[in-house]
């Protein structure tokens, strides 16, 4: 889940070779613009192959050169055409700004996306507005160390009174620094704000099933079907929508949709990560009477004192305590 480089030693060795390729590519571009190495963006990745978008927006099926390590969606790569016109070879991966990893089935970290700018956490007013689940997503967001914002979708389905209550709860989140957009894909409420918020950035969208992620994606990318069709064509007709995929947004930037990652709020998280994930607790950590205070029932707890003085919301402390308990049980 963290944006760290994997297999650091291995990668360092490989990087020297990659940097040489990148350097060669840059130099040769100056001298001979038609030399056929180019820079592209990884849109999808399947085993030893990847679909790469070139600077003209065309999709190419590329083979990944053996020693490159794992390629993920969002990687910028150097590729070269082979004699076989329908395929190209990826020679090098450019330095990544970050890599997102998720636990695989053996809980080993597995990278799935690179060069992400922000995470959009989608929740909905119904069937259940759950600040606690939102808190789980925020803890993972903080662990990953990326910026993010919260979407509260389906505003059309609640009464004015219920909406007031939700806004009161959500004011806490705005106060501690999480931007917020209220939306409805049925009434178009907030969609323009959403389009602006994602533009020119690489975004990843997460949230529980049923909150409206697909509906939102359809608004952010009206020609989604066209992009899916192009991908399937580049992939020799195979259906590819179950893979992590990078889509172009209509005003620039990209959206990564990763079916296996959408529900990352339920990933296993360590207790220290939970504490660190409640960002408004940070000024008080280290000030409790006991250095190993878990902010549960200990006397002299600075976090609980901050709740008493109104600096931390009682709901967030309670949510934190619930999360620690769930973690112990799980
Ligand atoms: P996903 O599982 O998160 O991708 O959610 P979907 O986009 O498939 O939406 C789940 C259901 O909620 C579908 O029946 C949508 O039509 C509906 N839905 C999505 N957004 C809204 C909304 O803003 N308002 C209402 N009333 N329904 C919505
Ligand atoms: Zn404490």
PDB file of C-alpha atoms in Angstrom, residues 42-45 71-75 112-116 244-246 256:
ATOM      1  CA  UNK A  42       1.286   2.070 -19.538  1.00  0.00           C
ATOM      2  CA  UNK A  43      -2.501   1.783 -19.755  1.00  0.00           C
ATOM      3  CA  UNK A  44      -2.861  -1.864 -18.830  1.00  0.00           C
ATOM      4  CA  UNK A  45      -0.573  -4.679 -17.929  1.00  0.00           C
ATOM      5  CA  UNK A  71       5.520  -2.811 -14.781  1.00  0.00           C
ATOM      6  CA  UNK A  72       2.320  -1.222 -13.597  1.00  0.00           C
ATOM      7  CA  UNK A  73      -0.408   1.048 -14.867  1.00  0.00           C
ATOM      8  CA  UNK A  74       0.765   4.648 -14.915  1.00  0.00           C
ATOM      9  CA  UNK A  75       4.395   3.789 -15.619  1.00  0.00           C
ATOM     10  CA  UNK A 112      -0.506  -2.039  -8.985  1.00  0.00           C
ATOM     11  CA  UNK A 113      -0.191   1.602 -10.020  1.00  0.00           C
ATOM     12  CA  UNK A 114       2.459   4.288 -10.378  1.00  0.00           C
ATOM     13  CA  UNK A 115       2.648   8.066 -10.596  1.00  0.00           C
ATOM     14  CA  UNK A 116      -0.649   8.790  -8.865  1.00  0.00           C
ATOM     15  CA  UNK A 244      -6.383  -2.272 -13.582  1.00  0.00           C
ATOM     16  CA  UNK A 245      -6.771   0.314 -16.348  1.00  0.00           C
ATOM     17  CA  UNK A 246      -5.749   3.896 -16.953  1.00  0.00           C
ATOM     18  CA  UNK A 256      -7.050   4.568 -12.785  1.00  0.00           C
TER      19      UNK A 256
END
